Structure formats: structure tokens, C-alpha cells
Amino acid sequence: MKESFTFNYQLFSNWTDLPEQEQRLVDKAYEAMENAYAPYSEFKVGACALMDDGSFILGNNQENAAFPSGICAERVALFYAGANFPNKKVLTLCIVAKGDLMPASQLLSPCGGCRQVMLESENRQKQPIRVILVNQDGRTMVLDSVIQLLPFGFGRID
Ligand code: THU
């Protein structure tokens, strides 16, 4: 039997075309990006989670001389949220980046490990997390749920 998986997403030519509240979230993600510690890759990533009480949780990539010990921006933000505010839900997660690792026009898309962590946050809170991805050229993709980034992800859904 053949099955298919499709999903919808929104594209904006620049993040400044987003609704005002989401522009504020992108601003915060850029603020977070400035504090990234990325001396090895020189690729700075910022993440900001908008929580269900209106607060923002910022994260950025934190690298280490022992490369695998570093951690991505998305995980810093989501694990911080889980550690400090376990009862708050993440409404939207925005990710931005700056660096020569990829062309500016290329889609900035979370790595596989971060998708798995994002998916578990979504499953835990039993509510979809909206995802805003801003390329270095400003073009922006908006997804309604992490499922769209990681269909058939690993883990149990209660
Ligand atoms: N990075 C992130 O912070 N998020 C991702 O989704 C992918 C990659 C970081 C890890 C590393 O510090 C740098 O970007 C280059 O890979």
C-alpha cells in the first residue's frame, strides 16, 4: 500500500513581513544569537521560544574545544525551558543564524538532533509548537508543528 505525507508551510520574502508579535520573537532570537559562543565554526545560531505566558526564553549555540561537547541553540533554549519552567508551554520557536557555513539564501533548518528534542517538547506539552526559520537573507519559513520537520520521529506519545 502506498501512503504519502504532505504538509503546508508559509513563506515570507522577509521576516519583517511577519505579524508584529512574531517580529518581536525574531528580534529576540537575533539578540540571543549575538551571545552565541561559536569560535570553532564561526556560525552563530540564536533561538527564542515564546512561552504561553508571553515570556521569551533565549538560547544560542555553545561550542567547546572538545567539539561533540558543544550544544545547539534550539536545545539550549528548550532544555532551559524544561529545567526552569516545566509547566509553561512553548507556543513558537524561532531560529536565526549568521555565518559562512552555508549560503545566505539557503534554508536555515534545525539539525536532526534538535528536531528530535523539539518533537519531544511538543509531545510533552500536548500542543503543537509553531516554528519560524529565518534564512540569512531574511526569507522566512513558518511551520505549524515540529511534526512537519520530523515525521515518524522516535518516541512515545502519551
Ligand atoms: N547549530 C545550531 O545551533 N543549531 C542547529 O540546528 C544546527 C547547528 C550550531 C552547532 C554548531 O555550534 C554550529 O551551529 C555549526 O554547526
Short mmCIF file of C-alpha atoms and ligand atoms in Angstrom, two decimals:
data_model
loop_
_atom_site.label_atom_id
_atom_site.label_comp_id
_atom_site.label_asym_id
_atom_site.label_seq_id
_atom_site.Cartn_x
_atom_site.Cartn_y
_atom_site.Cartn_z
CA MET A 1 0.00 0.00 0.00
CA LYS A 2 1.37 3.42 -0.93
CA GLU A 3 0.97 6.25 1.58
CA SER A 4 2.12 9.87 1.47
CA PHE A 5 2.92 12.62 3.94
CA THR A 6 2.36 16.24 2.96
CA PHE A 7 2.35 19.45 4.91
CA ASN A 8 1.73 23.15 4.39
CA TYR A 9 4.05 25.97 5.32
CA GLN A 10 4.16 29.72 4.85
CA LEU A 11 6.96 31.62 3.13
CA PHE A 12 7.70 35.31 3.59
CA SER A 13 10.25 37.21 1.49
CA ASN A 14 11.44 38.89 4.68
CA TRP A 15 10.78 38.34 8.37
CA THR A 16 9.67 41.97 8.62
CA ASP A 17 6.50 40.83 6.78
CA LEU A 18 5.54 38.66 9.77
CA PRO A 19 2.85 39.84 12.23
CA GLU A 20 4.22 42.23 14.86
CA GLN A 21 4.30 39.74 17.75
CA GLU A 22 6.33 37.31 15.66
CA GLN A 23 8.71 40.06 14.55
CA ARG A 24 9.40 40.67 18.22
CA LEU A 25 10.23 36.99 18.61
CA VAL A 26 12.64 37.15 15.65
CA ASP A 27 14.27 40.23 17.22
CA LYS A 28 14.79 38.26 20.43
CA ALA A 29 16.30 35.33 18.50
CA TYR A 30 18.80 37.76 16.93
CA GLU A 31 19.53 39.13 20.40
CA ALA A 32 20.23 35.56 21.54
CA MET A 33 22.44 34.91 18.50
CA GLU A 34 24.79 37.74 19.48
CA ASN A 35 25.73 35.84 22.64
CA ALA A 36 26.48 32.57 20.86
CA TYR A 37 29.84 31.05 21.72
CA ALA A 38 30.98 29.69 18.37
CA PRO A 39 34.74 30.25 18.00
CA TYR A 40 35.22 26.96 16.13
CA SER A 41 32.52 27.01 13.47
CA GLU A 42 32.08 30.80 13.44
CA PHE A 43 28.43 30.01 12.80
CA LYS A 44 26.30 31.79 15.35
CA VAL A 45 22.79 30.49 15.95
CA GLY A 46 20.08 32.13 18.05
CA ALA A 47 16.84 30.58 19.22
CA CYS A 48 13.95 32.13 21.07
CA ALA A 49 10.91 30.38 22.48
CA LEU A 50 7.71 32.33 23.02
CA MET A 51 6.04 30.77 26.06
CA ASP A 52 2.32 30.58 26.81
CA ASP A 53 2.59 33.34 29.44
CA GLY A 54 4.11 35.71 26.87
CA SER A 55 7.66 35.37 28.16
CA PHE A 56 10.68 34.68 25.96
CA ILE A 57 13.38 32.09 26.54
CA LEU A 58 16.63 32.69 24.69
CA GLY A 59 19.24 30.14 23.64
CA ASN A 60 22.31 30.11 21.43
CA ASN A 61 24.92 27.58 20.37
CA GLN A 62 27.63 26.93 22.91
CA GLU A 63 30.68 25.25 21.43
CA ASN A 64 33.59 23.53 23.09
CA ALA A 65 37.18 22.65 22.19
CA ALA A 66 36.03 19.05 22.55
CA PHE A 67 33.67 19.51 19.60
CA PRO A 68 30.93 16.97 20.44
CA SER A 69 30.52 18.58 23.85
CA GLY A 70 29.03 21.69 22.27
CA ILE A 71 25.28 22.14 22.01
CA CYS A 72 22.91 23.76 19.53
CA ALA A 73 20.89 26.92 20.15
CA GLU A 74 17.48 25.21 19.97
CA ARG A 75 18.45 22.67 22.59
CA VAL A 76 19.85 25.31 24.94
CA ALA A 77 16.52 27.18 24.78
CA LEU A 78 14.26 24.12 25.09
CA PHE A 79 16.26 22.42 27.82
CA TYR A 80 16.41 25.68 29.77
CA ALA A 81 12.64 25.96 29.43
CA GLY A 82 12.19 22.37 30.60
CA ALA A 83 14.60 22.83 33.51
CA ASN A 84 13.23 26.12 34.81
CA PHE A 85 9.62 26.36 33.65
CA PRO A 86 8.35 22.80 33.28
CA ASN A 87 4.73 23.92 33.42
CA LYS A 88 4.93 26.53 30.70
CA LYS A 89 4.20 25.60 27.11
CA VAL A 90 6.20 26.71 24.09
CA LEU A 91 3.93 28.43 21.59
CA THR A 92 6.54 29.31 18.97
CA LEU A 93 10.23 28.67 18.47
CA CYS A 94 12.24 30.99 16.22
CA ILE A 95 15.70 30.14 14.88
CA VAL A 96 18.15 32.54 13.20
CA ALA A 97 21.84 32.27 12.29
CA LYS A 98 24.83 34.10 10.88
CA GLY A 99 27.97 32.66 9.29
CA ASP A 100 29.65 31.34 6.16
CA LEU A 101 28.77 27.71 6.77
CA MET A 102 26.01 27.98 4.17
CA PRO A 103 24.88 30.49 1.53
CA ALA A 104 22.61 33.26 2.78
CA SER A 105 19.76 32.10 0.56
CA GLN A 106 19.82 28.58 1.93
CA LEU A 107 17.09 27.39 4.25
CA LEU A 108 18.20 27.53 7.86
CA SER A 109 16.85 24.28 9.12
CA PRO A 110 17.43 22.65 12.51
CA CYS A 111 19.75 19.65 12.69
CA GLY A 112 18.35 16.17 13.20
CA GLY A 113 19.20 16.05 16.91
CA CYS A 114 17.40 19.33 17.55
CA ARG A 115 14.34 18.16 15.63
CA GLN A 116 14.16 15.13 17.90
CA VAL A 117 14.37 17.37 21.00
CA MET A 118 11.80 19.81 19.55
CA LEU A 119 9.46 16.91 18.82
CA GLU A 120 9.66 15.65 22.38
CA SER A 121 8.92 19.14 23.75
CA GLU A 122 5.85 19.23 21.52
CA ASN A 123 4.72 15.76 22.59
CA ARG A 124 5.29 16.53 26.27
CA GLN A 125 3.17 19.66 26.22
CA LYS A 126 0.49 18.04 24.03
CA GLN A 127 0.30 21.15 21.91
CA PRO A 128 1.98 21.93 18.58
CA ILE A 129 4.97 24.26 18.55
CA ARG A 130 4.99 26.75 15.70
CA VAL A 131 8.45 27.06 14.13
CA ILE A 132 9.86 30.17 12.46
CA LEU A 133 13.05 29.69 10.42
CA VAL A 134 14.81 32.82 9.17
CA ASN A 135 17.47 32.44 6.46
CA GLN A 136 20.45 34.75 6.48
CA ASP A 137 18.89 36.67 3.55
CA GLY A 138 15.75 37.29 5.62
CA ARG A 139 13.49 34.83 3.82
CA THR A 140 11.32 33.12 6.36
CA MET A 141 9.52 29.81 6.61
CA VAL A 142 6.76 29.25 9.15
CA LEU A 143 5.62 25.75 10.11
CA ASP A 144 2.64 24.90 12.28
CA SER A 145 4.19 21.95 14.07
CA VAL A 146 7.50 20.18 14.67
CA ILE A 147 5.94 17.05 13.14
CA GLN A 148 6.46 18.72 9.78
CA LEU A 149 10.21 18.78 10.38
CA LEU A 150 10.40 15.24 11.74
CA PRO A 151 7.63 12.94 10.59
CA PHE A 152 7.99 9.46 12.09
CA GLY A 153 10.29 10.75 14.85
CA PHE A 154 11.35 8.40 17.62
CA GLY A 155 9.47 8.31 20.92
CA ARG A 156 6.29 7.52 22.68
CA ILE A 157 3.31 9.85 22.59
CA ASP A 158 1.11 9.67 25.70
N1 THU B 1 23.85 24.58 15.26
C1 THU B 1 22.79 25.00 15.98
O1 THU B 1 22.93 25.74 16.96
N2 THU B 1 21.57 24.57 15.61
C2 THU B 1 21.32 23.72 14.57
O2 THU B 1 20.18 23.33 14.36
C3 THU B 1 22.42 23.29 13.71
C4 THU B 1 23.78 23.74 14.09
C5 THU B 1 25.19 25.00 15.67
C6 THU B 1 26.08 23.89 16.16
C7 THU B 1 27.44 24.46 15.92
O3 THU B 1 27.82 25.25 17.05
C8 THU B 1 27.28 25.37 14.74
O4 THU B 1 25.89 25.60 14.60
C9 THU B 1 27.83 24.80 13.45
O5 THU B 1 27.32 23.55 13.20
#
